[in-house]
PDB file of C-alpha atoms in Angstrom:
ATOM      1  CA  UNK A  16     108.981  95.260  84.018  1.00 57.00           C
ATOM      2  CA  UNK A  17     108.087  92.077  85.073  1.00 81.00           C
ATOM      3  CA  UNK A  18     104.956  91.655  87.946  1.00 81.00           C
ATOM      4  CA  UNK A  19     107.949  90.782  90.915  1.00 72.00           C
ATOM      5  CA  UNK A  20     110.370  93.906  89.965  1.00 73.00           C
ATOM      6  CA  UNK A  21     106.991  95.937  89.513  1.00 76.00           C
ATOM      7  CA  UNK A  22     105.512  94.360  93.451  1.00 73.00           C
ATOM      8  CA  UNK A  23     109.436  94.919  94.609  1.00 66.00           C
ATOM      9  CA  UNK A  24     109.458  98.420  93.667  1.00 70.00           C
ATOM     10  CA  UNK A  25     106.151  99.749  95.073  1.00 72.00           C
ATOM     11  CA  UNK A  26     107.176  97.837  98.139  1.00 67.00           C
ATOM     12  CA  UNK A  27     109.973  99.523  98.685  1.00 66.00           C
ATOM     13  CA  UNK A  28     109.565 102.960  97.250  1.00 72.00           C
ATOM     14  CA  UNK A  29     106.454 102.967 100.206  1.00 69.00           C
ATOM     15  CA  UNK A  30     108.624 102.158 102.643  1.00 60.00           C
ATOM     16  CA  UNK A  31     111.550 104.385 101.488  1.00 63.00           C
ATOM     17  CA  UNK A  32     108.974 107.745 100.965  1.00 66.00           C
ATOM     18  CA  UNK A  33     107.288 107.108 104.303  1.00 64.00           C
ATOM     19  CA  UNK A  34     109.409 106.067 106.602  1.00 64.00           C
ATOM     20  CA  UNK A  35     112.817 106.019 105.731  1.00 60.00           C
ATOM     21  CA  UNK A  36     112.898 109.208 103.717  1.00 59.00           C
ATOM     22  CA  UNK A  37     111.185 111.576 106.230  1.00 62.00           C
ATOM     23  CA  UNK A  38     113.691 110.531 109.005  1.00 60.00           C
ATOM     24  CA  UNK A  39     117.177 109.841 106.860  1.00 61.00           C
ATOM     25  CA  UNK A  40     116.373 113.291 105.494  1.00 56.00           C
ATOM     26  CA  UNK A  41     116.509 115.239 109.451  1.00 57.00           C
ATOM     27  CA  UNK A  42     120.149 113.996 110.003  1.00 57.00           C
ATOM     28  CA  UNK A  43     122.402 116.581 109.599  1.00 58.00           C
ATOM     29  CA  UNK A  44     125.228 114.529 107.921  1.00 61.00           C
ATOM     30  CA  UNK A  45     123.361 112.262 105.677  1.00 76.00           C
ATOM     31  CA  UNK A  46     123.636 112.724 102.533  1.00 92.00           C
ATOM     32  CA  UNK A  47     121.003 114.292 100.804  1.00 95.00           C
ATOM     33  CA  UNK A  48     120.506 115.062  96.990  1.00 97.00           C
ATOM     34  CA  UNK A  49     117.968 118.224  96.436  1.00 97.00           C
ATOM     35  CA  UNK A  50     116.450 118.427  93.089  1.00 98.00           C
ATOM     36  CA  UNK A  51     113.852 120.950  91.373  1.00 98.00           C
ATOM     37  CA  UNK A  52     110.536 119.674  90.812  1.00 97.00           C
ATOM     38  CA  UNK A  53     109.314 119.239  87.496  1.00 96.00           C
ATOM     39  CA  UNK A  54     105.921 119.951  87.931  1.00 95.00           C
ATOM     40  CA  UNK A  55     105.941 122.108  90.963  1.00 97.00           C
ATOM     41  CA  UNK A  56     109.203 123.822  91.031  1.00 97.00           C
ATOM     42  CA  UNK A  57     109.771 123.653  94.289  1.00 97.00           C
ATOM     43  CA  UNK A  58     112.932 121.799  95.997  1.00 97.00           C
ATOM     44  CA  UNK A  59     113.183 118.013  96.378  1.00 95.00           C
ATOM     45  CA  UNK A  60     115.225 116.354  98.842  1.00 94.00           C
ATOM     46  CA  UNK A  61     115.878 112.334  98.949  1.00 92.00           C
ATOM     47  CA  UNK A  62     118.445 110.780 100.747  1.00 90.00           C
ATOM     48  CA  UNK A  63     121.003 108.884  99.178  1.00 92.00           C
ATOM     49  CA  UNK A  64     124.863 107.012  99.319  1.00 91.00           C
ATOM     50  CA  UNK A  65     127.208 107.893  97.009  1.00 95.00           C
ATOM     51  CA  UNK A  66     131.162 109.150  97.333  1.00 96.00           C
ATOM     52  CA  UNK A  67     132.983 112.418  96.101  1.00 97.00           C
ATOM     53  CA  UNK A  68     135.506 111.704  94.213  1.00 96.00           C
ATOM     54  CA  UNK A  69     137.644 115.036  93.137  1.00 97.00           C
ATOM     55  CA  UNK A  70     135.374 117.817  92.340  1.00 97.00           C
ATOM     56  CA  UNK A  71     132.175 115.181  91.014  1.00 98.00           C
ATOM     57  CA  UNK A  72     129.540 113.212  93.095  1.00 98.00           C
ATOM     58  CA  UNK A  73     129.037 109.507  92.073  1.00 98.00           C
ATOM     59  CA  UNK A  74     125.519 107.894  92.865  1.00 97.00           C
ATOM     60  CA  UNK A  75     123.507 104.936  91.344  1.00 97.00           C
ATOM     61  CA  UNK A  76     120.005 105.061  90.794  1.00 95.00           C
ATOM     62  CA  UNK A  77     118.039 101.842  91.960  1.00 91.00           C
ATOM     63  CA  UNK A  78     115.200 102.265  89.995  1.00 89.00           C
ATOM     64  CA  UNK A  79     116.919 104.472  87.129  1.00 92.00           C
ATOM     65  CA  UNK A  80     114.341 106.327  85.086  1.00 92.00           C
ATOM     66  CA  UNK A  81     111.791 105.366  87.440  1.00 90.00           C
ATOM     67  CA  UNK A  82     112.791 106.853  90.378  1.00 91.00           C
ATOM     68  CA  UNK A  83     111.580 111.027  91.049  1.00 93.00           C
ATOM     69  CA  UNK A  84     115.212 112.426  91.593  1.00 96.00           C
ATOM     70  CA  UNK A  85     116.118 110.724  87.942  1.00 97.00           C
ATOM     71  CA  UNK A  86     113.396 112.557  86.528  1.00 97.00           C
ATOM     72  CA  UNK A  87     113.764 115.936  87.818  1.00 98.00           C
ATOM     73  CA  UNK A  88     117.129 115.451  87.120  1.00 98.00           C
ATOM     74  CA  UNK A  89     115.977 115.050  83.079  1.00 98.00           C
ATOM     75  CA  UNK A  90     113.546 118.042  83.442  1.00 98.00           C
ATOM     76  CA  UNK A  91     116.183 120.367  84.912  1.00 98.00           C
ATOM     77  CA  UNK A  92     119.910 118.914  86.321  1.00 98.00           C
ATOM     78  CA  UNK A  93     120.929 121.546  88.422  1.00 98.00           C
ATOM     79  CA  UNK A  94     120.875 120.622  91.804  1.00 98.00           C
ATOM     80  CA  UNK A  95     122.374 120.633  94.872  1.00 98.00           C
ATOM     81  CA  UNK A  96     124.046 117.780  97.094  1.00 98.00           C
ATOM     82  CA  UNK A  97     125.071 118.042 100.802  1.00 96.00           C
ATOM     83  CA  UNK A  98     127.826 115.877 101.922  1.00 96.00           C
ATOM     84  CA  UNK A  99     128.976 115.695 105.533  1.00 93.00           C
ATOM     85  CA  UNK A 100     126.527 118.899 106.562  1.00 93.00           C
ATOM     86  CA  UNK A 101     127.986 120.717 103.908  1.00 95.00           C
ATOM     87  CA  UNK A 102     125.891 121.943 100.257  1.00 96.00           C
ATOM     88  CA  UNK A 103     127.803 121.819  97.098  1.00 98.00           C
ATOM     89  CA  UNK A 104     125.928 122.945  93.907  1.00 98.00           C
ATOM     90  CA  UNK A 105     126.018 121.090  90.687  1.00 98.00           C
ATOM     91  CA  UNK A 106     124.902 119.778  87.418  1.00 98.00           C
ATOM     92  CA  UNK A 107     123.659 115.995  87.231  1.00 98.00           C
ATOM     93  CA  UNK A 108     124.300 113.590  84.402  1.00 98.00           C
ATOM     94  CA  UNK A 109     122.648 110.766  83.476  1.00 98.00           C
ATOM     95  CA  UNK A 110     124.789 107.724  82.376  1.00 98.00           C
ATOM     96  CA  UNK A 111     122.902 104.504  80.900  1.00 97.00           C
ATOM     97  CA  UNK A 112     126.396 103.658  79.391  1.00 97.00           C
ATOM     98  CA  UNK A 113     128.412 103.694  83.042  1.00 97.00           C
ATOM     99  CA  UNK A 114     128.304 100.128  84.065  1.00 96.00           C
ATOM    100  CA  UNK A 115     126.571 100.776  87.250  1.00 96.00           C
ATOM    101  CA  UNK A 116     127.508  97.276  89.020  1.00 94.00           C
ATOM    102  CA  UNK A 117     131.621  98.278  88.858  1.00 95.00           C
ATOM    103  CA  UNK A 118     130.205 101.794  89.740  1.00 96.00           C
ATOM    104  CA  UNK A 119     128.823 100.419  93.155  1.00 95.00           C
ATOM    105  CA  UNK A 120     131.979  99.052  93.924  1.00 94.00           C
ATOM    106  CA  UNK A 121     134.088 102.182  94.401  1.00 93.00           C
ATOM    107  CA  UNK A 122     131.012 103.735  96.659  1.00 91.00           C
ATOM    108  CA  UNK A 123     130.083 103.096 100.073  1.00 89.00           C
ATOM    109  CA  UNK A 124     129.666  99.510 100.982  1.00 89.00           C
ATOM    110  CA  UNK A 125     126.346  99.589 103.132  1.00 85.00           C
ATOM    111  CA  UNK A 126     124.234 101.637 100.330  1.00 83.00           C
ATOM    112  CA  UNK A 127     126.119  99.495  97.181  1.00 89.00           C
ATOM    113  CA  UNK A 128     124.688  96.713  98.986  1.00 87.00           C
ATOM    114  CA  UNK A 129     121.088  97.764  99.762  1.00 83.00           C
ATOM    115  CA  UNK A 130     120.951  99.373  95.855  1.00 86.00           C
ATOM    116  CA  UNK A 131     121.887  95.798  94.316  1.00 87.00           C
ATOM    117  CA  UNK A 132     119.779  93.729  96.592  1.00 79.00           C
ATOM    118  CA  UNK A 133     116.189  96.104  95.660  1.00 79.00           C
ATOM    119  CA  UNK A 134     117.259  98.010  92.824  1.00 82.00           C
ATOM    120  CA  UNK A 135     115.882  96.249  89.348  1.00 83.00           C
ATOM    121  CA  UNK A 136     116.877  99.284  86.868  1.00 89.00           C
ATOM    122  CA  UNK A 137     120.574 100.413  88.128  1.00 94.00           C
ATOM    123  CA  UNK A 138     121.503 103.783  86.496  1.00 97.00           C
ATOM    124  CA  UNK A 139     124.767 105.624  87.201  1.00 97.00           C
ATOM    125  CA  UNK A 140     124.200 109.385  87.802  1.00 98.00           C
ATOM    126  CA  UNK A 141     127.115 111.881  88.045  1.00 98.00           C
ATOM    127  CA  UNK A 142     126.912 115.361  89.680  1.00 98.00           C
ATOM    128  CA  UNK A 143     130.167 118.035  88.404  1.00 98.00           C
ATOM    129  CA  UNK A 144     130.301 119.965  91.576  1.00 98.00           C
ATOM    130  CA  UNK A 145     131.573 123.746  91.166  1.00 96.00           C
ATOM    131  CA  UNK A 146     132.677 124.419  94.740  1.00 76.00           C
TER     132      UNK A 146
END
């Protein structure tokens, strides 16, 4: 990673884990995606855009392997999402092959935006949900 993408992402993850995080993650109808620790076990929330289509949930990962979520996700994928107030349980997949920029373009316009513009590793991630 070059010294800019490396500045650019511990800009923004800081800003994202301290002050957009704790206060996207208290509104009742964001969407949030709650993974299992890998190291403590306990649950993980972060906030995120994405878009249900049919029974899956379609995210991209900004920061792709680097990101926490991504790598709880390898360590255990079954997780939970909540989508308009509502938790759905699942099991994530990681897809390096998905072209993630096409990917944006099918899910919501303000977060495909914000994920291009700061993202520097984009990975697709795919939840199956079972209810």
């Amino acid at each position: 990673m070059s010294r800019y993408h490396d500045l650019k992402y511990r800009a923004v993850t800081t800003l994202q884990r301290r002050i957009a995080n704790p206060i996207t993650r208290r509104l009742p109808f964001h969407t949030l995606l709650e993974t299992t620790g890998r190291t403590s076990g306990l649950p993980r929330r972060t906030p995120l855009g994405g878009r249900r289509i049919g029974n899956a949930f379609w995210l991209v990962s900004e920061y792709g392997e680097k990101s926490q979520y991504v790598r709880n996700i390898r360590a255990n994928p079954r997780v939970r999402v909540r989508i308009r107030g509502r938790w759905h349980t699942g099991t994530a997949h990681l897809l390096p092959d998905d072209d993630s920029i096409a990917r944006l373009r099918g899910l919501p316009r303000a977060n495909s935006t914000a994920v291009r513009l700061v993202g520097t590793d984009l990975l697709t991630v795919r939840v199956d949900l079972e209810d």
